[in-house]
Structures are given as C-alpha cells and as structure tokens.
Coordinates of C-alpha atoms in Angstrom, one line a residue:
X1 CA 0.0 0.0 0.0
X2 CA 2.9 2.6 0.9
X3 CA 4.8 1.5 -2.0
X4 CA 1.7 1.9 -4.4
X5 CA 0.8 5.4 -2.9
X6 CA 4.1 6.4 -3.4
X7 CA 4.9 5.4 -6.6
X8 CA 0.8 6.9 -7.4
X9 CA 2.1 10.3 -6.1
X10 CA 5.3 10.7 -8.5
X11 CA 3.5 9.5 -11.4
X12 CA 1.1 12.3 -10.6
X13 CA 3.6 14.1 -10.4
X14 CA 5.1 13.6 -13.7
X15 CA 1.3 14.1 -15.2
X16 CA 1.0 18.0 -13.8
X17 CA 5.4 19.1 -14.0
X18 CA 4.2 18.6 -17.6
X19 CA 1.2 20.8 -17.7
X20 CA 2.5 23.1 -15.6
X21 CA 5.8 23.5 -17.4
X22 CA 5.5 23.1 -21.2
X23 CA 5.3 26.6 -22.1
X24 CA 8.1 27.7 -19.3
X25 CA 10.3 25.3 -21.0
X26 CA 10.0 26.0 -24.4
X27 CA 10.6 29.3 -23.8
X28 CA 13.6 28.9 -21.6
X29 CA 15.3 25.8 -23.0
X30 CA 14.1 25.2 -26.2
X31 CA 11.6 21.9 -25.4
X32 CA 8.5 21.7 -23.7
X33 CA 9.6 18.3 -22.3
X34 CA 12.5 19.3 -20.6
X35 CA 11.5 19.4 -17.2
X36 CA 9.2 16.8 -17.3
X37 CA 11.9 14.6 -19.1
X38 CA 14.7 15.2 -16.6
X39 CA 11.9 14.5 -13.3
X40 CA 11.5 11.2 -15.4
X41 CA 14.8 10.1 -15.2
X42 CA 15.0 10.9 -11.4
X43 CA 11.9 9.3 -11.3
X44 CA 13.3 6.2 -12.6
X45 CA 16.7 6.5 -10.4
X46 CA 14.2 7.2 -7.3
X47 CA 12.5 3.8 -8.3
X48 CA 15.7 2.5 -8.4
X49 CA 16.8 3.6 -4.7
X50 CA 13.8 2.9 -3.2
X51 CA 13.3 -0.8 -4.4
X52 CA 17.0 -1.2 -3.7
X53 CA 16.7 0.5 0.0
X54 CA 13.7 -1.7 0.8
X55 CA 16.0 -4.7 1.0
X56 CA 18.4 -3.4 2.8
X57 CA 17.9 -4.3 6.8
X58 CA 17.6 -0.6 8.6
X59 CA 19.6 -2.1 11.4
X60 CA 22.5 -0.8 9.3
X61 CA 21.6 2.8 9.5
X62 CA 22.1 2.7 13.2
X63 CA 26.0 1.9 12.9
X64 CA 26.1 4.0 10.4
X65 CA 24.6 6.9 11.9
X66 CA 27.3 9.3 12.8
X67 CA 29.1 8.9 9.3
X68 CA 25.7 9.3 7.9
X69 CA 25.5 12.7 9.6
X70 CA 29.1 14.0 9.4
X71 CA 28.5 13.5 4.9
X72 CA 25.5 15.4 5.9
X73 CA 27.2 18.1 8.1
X74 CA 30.3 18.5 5.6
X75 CA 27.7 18.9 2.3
X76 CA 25.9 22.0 4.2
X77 CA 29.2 23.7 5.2
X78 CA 30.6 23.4 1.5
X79 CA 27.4 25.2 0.3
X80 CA 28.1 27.6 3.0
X81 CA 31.7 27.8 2.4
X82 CA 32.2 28.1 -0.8
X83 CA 31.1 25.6 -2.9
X84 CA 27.5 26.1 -3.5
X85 CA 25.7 27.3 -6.4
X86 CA 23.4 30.7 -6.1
X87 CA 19.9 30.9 -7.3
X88 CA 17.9 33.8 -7.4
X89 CA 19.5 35.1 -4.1
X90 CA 20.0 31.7 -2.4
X91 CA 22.8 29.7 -2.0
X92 CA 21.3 26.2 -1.6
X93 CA 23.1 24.1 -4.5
X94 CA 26.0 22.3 -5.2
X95 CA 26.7 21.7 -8.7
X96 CA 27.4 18.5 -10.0
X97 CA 27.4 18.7 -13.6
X98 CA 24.2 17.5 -15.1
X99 CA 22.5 17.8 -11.6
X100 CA 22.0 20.3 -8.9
X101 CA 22.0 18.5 -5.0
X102 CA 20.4 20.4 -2.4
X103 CA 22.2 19.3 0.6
X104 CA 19.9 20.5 2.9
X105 CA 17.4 18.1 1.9
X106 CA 19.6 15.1 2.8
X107 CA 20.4 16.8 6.0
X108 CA 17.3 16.2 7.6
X109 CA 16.8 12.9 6.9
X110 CA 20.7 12.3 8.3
X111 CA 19.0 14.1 11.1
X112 CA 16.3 11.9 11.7
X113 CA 18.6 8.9 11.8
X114 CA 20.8 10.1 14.0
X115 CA 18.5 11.4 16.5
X116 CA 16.3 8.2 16.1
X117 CA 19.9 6.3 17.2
X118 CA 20.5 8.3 20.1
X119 CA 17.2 8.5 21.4
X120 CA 16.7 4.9 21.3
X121 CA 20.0 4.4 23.0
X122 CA 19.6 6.9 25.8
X123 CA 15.9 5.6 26.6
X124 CA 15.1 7.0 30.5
X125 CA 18.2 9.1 30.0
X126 CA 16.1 11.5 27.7
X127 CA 14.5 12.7 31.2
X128 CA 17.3 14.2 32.1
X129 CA 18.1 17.5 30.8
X130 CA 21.8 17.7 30.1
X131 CA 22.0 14.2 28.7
X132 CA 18.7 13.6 26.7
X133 CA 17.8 17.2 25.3
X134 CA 20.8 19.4 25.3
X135 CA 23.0 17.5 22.7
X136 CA 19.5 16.9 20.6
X137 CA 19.0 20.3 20.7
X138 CA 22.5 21.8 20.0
X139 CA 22.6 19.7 16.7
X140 CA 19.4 20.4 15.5
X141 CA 20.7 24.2 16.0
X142 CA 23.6 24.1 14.4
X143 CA 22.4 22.3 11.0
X144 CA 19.2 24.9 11.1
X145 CA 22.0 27.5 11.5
X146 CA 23.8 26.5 8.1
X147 CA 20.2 26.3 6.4
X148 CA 19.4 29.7 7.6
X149 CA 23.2 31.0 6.3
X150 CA 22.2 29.7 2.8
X151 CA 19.2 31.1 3.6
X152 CA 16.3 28.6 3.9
X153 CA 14.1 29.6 6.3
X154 CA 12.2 27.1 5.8
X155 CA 14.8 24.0 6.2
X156 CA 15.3 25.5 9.3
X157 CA 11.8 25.7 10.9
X158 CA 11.6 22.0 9.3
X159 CA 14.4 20.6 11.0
X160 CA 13.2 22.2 14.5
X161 CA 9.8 21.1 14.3
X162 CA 11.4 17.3 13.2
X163 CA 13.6 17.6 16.0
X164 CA 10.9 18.1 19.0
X165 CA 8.3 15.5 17.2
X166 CA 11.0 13.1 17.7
X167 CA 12.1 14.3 21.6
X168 CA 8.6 14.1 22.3
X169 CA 7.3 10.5 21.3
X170 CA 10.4 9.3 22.7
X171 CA 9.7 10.4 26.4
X172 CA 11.9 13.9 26.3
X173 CA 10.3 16.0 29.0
X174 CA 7.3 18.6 27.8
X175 CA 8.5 21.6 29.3
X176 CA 11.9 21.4 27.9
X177 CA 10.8 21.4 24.5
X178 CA 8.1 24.2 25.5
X179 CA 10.8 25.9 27.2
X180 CA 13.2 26.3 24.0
X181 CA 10.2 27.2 22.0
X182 CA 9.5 29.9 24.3
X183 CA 13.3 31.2 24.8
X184 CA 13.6 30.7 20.7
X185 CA 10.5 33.6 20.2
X186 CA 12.9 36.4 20.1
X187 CA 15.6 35.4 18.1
X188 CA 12.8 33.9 15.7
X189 CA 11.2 37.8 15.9
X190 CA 14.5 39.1 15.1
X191 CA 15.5 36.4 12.4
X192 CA 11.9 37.8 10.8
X193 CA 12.6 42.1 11.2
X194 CA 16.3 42.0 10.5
X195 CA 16.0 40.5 6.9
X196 CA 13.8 43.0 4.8
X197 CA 12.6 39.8 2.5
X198 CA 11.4 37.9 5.3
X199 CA 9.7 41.0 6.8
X200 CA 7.9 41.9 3.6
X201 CA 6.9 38.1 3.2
X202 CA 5.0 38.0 6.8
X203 CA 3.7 41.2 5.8
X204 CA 2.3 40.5 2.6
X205 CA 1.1 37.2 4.1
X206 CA -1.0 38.9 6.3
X207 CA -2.6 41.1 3.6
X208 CA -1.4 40.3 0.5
X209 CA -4.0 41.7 -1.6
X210 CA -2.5 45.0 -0.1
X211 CA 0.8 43.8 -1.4
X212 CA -1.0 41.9 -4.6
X213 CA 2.2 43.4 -7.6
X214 CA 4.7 43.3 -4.7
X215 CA 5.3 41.0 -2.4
X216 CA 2.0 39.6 -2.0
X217 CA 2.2 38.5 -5.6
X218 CA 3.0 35.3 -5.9
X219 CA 0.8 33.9 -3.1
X220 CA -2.0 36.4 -4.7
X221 CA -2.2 34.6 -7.8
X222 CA -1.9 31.1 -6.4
X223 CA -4.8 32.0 -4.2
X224 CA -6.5 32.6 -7.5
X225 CA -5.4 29.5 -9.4
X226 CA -7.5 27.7 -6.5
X227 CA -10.6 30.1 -6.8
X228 CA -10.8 29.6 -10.4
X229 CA -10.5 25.7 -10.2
X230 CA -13.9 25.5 -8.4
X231 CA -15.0 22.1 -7.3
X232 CA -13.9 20.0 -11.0
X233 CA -11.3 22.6 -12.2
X234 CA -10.5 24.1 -15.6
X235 CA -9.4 20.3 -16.9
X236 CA -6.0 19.4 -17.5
X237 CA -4.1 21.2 -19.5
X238 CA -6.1 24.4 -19.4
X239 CA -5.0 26.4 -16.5
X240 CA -3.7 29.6 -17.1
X241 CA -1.6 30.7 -13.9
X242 CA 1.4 28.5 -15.9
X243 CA 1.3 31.0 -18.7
X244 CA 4.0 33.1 -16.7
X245 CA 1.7 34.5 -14.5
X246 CA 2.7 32.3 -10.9
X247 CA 6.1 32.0 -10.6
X248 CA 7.3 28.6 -9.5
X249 CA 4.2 26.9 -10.8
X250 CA 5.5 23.4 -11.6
X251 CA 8.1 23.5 -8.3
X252 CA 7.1 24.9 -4.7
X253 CA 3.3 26.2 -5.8
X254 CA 2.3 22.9 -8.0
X255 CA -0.5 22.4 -5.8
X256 CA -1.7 25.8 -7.3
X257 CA -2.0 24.2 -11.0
X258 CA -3.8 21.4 -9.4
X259 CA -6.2 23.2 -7.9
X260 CA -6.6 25.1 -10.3
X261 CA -6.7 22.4 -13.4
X262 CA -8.2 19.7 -11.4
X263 CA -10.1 21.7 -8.8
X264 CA -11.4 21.3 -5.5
X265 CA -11.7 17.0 -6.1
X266 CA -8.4 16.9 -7.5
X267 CA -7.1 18.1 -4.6
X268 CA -8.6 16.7 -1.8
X269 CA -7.8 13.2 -4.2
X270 CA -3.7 14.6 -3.6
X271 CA -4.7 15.2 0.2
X272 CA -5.8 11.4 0.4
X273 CA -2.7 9.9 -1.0
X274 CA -0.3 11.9 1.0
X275 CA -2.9 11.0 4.0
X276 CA -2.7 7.6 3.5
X277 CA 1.7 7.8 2.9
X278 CA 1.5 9.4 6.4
X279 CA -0.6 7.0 7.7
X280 CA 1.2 3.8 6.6
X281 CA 4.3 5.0 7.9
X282 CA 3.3 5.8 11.1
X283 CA 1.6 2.3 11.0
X284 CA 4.8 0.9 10.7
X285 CA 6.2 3.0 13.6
X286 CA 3.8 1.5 15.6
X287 CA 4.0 -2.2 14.9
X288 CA 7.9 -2.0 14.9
X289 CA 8.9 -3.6 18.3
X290 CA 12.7 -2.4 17.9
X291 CA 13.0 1.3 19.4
X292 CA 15.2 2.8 17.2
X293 CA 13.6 0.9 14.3
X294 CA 10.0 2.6 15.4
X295 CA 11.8 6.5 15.8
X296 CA 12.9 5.8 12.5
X297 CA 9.9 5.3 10.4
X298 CA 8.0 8.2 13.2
X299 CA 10.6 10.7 12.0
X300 CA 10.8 9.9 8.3
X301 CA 6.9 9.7 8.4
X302 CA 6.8 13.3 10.2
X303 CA 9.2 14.7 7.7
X304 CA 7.0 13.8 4.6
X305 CA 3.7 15.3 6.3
X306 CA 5.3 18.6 7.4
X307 CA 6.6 19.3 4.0
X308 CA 3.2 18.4 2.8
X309 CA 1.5 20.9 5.2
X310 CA 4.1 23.5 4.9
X311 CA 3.8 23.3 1.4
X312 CA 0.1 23.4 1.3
X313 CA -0.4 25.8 3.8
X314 CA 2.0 28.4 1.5
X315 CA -0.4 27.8 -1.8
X316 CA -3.2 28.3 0.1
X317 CA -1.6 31.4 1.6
X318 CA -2.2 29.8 5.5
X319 CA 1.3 30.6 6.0
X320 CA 4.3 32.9 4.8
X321 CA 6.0 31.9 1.9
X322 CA 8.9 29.7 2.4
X323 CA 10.6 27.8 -0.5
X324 CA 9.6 24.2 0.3
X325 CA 8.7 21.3 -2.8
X326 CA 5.9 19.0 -2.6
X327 CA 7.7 15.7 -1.5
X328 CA 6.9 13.3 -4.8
X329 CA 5.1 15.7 -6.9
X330 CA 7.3 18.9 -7.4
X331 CA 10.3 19.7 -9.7
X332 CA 13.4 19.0 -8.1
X333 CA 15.5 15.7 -8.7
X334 CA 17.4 16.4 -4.7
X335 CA 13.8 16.3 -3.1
X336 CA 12.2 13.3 -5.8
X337 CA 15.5 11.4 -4.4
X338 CA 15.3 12.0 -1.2
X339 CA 12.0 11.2 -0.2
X340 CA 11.8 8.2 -2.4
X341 CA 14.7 7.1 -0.6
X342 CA 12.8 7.8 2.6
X343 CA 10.1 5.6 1.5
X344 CA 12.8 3.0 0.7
X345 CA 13.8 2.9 4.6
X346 CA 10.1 2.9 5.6
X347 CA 9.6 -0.1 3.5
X348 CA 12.6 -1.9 4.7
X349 CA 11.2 -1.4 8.4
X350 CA 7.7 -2.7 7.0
X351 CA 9.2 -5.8 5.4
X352 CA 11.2 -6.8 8.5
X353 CA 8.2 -6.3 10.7
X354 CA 6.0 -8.3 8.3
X355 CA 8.6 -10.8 8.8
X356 CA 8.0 -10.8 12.5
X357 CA 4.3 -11.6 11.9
X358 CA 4.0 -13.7 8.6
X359 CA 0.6 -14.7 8.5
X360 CA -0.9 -10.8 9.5
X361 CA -1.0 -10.8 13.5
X362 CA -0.2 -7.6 15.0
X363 CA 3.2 -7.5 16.6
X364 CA 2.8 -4.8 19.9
X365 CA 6.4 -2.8 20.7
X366 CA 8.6 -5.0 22.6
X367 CA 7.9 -5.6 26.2
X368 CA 4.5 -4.8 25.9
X369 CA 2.3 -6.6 27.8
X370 CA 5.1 -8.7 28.9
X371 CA 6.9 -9.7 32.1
X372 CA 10.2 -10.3 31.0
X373 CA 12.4 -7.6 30.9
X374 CA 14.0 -6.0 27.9
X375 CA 17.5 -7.5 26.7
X376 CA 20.6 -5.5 28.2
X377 CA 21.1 -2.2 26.5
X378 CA 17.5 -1.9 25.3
X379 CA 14.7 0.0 26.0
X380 CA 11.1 -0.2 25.4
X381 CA 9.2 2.1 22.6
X382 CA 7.0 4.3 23.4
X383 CA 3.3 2.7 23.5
X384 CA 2.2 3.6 19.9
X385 CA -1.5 2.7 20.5

C-alpha cells in the first residue's frame, strides 16, 4: 500500500510538472519536455533507490549513523563555504554537472537517523536534561544554523519542528521542548525584522491583496489559481496561472495548478494519497517492536507530512512563503531522491516487521504486555496505540 501510494504520487507528479511547465520550457530551454523529461529520469533513479533500499535491513543505518550525519554536516558547510551554487539570491546548491544536489534536503533525513539512534539508546536518559535534550537540541541548531546562512528559512523551521516531534514521542520531557520554544520567540522575531525579504513576506502574508504586484504577488495569484478551479477545475491542461503568471508553478506552488486544473476534487484526491503515505508509515512505527527501528519510520513519516502541510499551507496562503517542494510531486531531482529514498527505509522497516508476523497478527512494541524484561542495553518504545 505505501509503495503503491508512493509510486501513485510521482506518477502524478510527472502528469501535472508537464502541464504546468510546457510553455516555461519551451521558452527557456528550447523543449517543452525538458523538465518533465529530466523529473523522469529521477523518477526512474528514485524507483531504483527505493526498491534497492527496501532490501536493505535498517539495522544498518544505526552503525552508520554518525558517518551518515558528518557526509551530511560536511555537504551543508561546503554550500556555505564556498562551494554552493546561487539561485535567485540563495545559495542552496551544489553543482554537479548534469544535476544540482540540495544538501539541505539530505540533511534532515541524516537528522532523523541520528536522533532516532540516540534517542533509542539513551531511553530513561532522555528525562534528564543535560544528557537527553541538550545535545539533541545543539545539533538540531547548528544544521538549522547553516540552512538559515544559505538562507532557507524554511529547512530550518523543518528541522526544529522534526527535531521536538522526535524528543517528544520518545519520552523527552514537555516543558523542555516548550521551554526552548518559548526562549527561541525572540531570536525567531529578530530572524523575521532584520532580513527585509522575510519582513515583507510576513507582511504580505497577512494582507497580501494590499501587497497583490509586490510581495504579495506570488501567493495572490496562487490564491487565485485555486478560486478559479472550483469544485472539478478548468481540466488538465487548461489552467492559465502557468502562462507566466505564478512563478514557480510546476516547483514549490504545484499544488496551485492542481487546484486550479483539477479543482477542488483533484485536490482533496492529492490530500488522500499523501494521508494515507503518512498514515502507513506511522503504522509501521507503531507495529515496529525495535525502538530505534520505530523512531525511525515516526521521523521519516513526520518529515513527509510537514513538508506536505508546509507546502500546502503556503499555496493556500495559510502561512508565509517559504521555499519548500511538494515531496513526490514537485520539480526538483534532490527532493524526488530523497523522499523516495525515505520511502525506501520505511519499507525496509515494514518488510522486517511483516517478517515478524508472517501470517498478518499484529506485533505490539517489545515488552509490551510482557513480564520479561528488555535484553541488556534496550529500552522499550514508546506505547504507539
């Protein structure tokens, strides 16, 4: 079912990059297929990778976590340092040739590896505040530090938000995640005031028919590709917004095009397969009876949803701007890889745990229920149900 959904969600995908590009890149490269054509041959790679990373056993990623994260660590400082490629004002890129890898991307799924490792090692430890939050939290700071150099804003609020989902199903104590959120307010207000791009983007968020040929612009017109969708849309193909009126359209505001080509049913048919990717995966998590195998497929799950919302709440204009794809369905061969990747580890944590049960019988978290006691240097997962 994951693997279908999945798999349902980038062939979708492929279906509106072309109607929401053709015009874009015949203009710009000479061929209406060329984005479409190069998001099929990542599609195909991303097939590749997640097939391939279903087989592998995830118990691997947990020795491999710290060199997983310092690969992770070293790609965001060369963007930062140096070696990154600028786009339009950011500096998010590192060019490889043929392809453009957004490091970023891969950082917060090294993130969620790592911290799914140390949580599930620490166990009662994560009570304690020097031992179970402090080095979560100084981590998760300094890689949304090197997003926010580049600057993506948005990276950065992902990777905080990943970081205290994780802390918090895994037993960290409420107010200490509370507690950063609260001391983090003013330096999130100044972060906001002191660049004049972010300022005018929270502006125009909260009026941005005031701003409508400024600022407000882009989330203006997307609003308007969703109004003139209606309930069955404008049919495929026929949209308008593409015709260089939304900027972005087949990248971080796709979900304009759809609603606006495939209207109100076309999207809440895009809100049901990404529902039901989240839900499998946090299925998963909670018939895993290895901790660290269960914090995995939590934080990889929470990662795909929060893009999801964050995305959708920008096209929607629920929330400011920030320059986040649709995992599966935007432009962009870094995220397509990633998150298809992703999936890959979810469904090498689903295969192992169907192992455990071979003829369907649920399999509870280990310990639970039980009297034994766990084996020496385990913990228990968190109850799920």
């Amino acid at each position: 079912m994951l693997a279908a959904s999945v798999l349902s969600l980038v062939a979708f995908g492929l279906v509106m990059i072309h109607s929401s590009s053709t015009v874009l890149a015949e203009r710009a490269f000479g061929s209406s297929v060329y984005f479409v054509s190069r998001q099929a041959a990542f599609a195909m790679l991303g097939v590749a990778a997640m097939i391939g990373l279903s087989y592998v056993p995830y118990r691997l990623y947990r020795a491999a976590a710290y060199p997983i994260l310092v690969v992770a660590l070293g790609a965001l400082v060369a963007v930062v340092g140096g070696a990154g490629t600028t786009v339009r004002g950011a500096t998010r890129w590192i060019d490889l040739g043929p392809v453009m890898f957004e490091p970023s991307e891969a950082a917060k799924v090294a993130l969620v590896v790592w911290l799914s490792y140390s949580v599930a090692k620490k166990g009662e430890l994560l009570r304690n505040f020097s031992v179970g939050f402090v080095p979560h939290a100084l981590l998760a700071g300094m890689i949304g530090i090197l997003c926010l150099l580049q600057p993506d804003f948005g990276s950065a609020a992902i990777v905080a938000m990943l970081t205290f989902a994780i802390l918090f199903v895994a037993g960290t104590r409420l107010a200490y995640i509370l507690g950063t959120m609260i001391l983090a307010l003013p330096v999130v207000y100044h972060l906001l005031v002191s660049s004049p791009y972010r300022y005018q983007r929270l502006v125009s968020f909260l009026d941005p028919w005031r701003y409508r040929f400024d600022e407000g612009y882009q989330v203006s017109e997307s609003m308007l590709a969703f109004g003139s969708g209606g309930i069955t849309g404008q049919g495929l193909g026929q949209g308008l917004q593409k015709l260089f009126f939304l900027p972005d359209a087949h990248n971080d505001f796709i979900a304009s095009i759809v609603g606006e080509e495939l209207g109100l049913l076309g999207v809440l048919a895009l809100i049901a397969l990404f529902a039901l990717v989240v839900a499998r995966g946090y299925r998963i998590a909670a018939r895993c009876a290895d901790p660290f195998g269960a914090y995995l497929a939590f934080g990889l799950t929470t990662l795909i949803g929060l893009q999801v919302l964050i995305n959708f709440g920008v096209a929607m204009g629920l929330l400011p701007t920030k320059g986040l794809t649709l995992p599966f369905v935007s432009y962009g061969g870094s995220s397509l890889m990633v998150h298809m990747a992703s999936a890959g580890m979810l469904l090498a944590i689903s295969r192992e745990v169907a192992a455990a049960a071979p003829h369907g019988a649920a399999v509870r978290p280990a310990g639970a229920g039980e009297n034994r006691p766990p084996p020496a240097g385990e913990v228990h997962p968190p109850n799920w149900e």
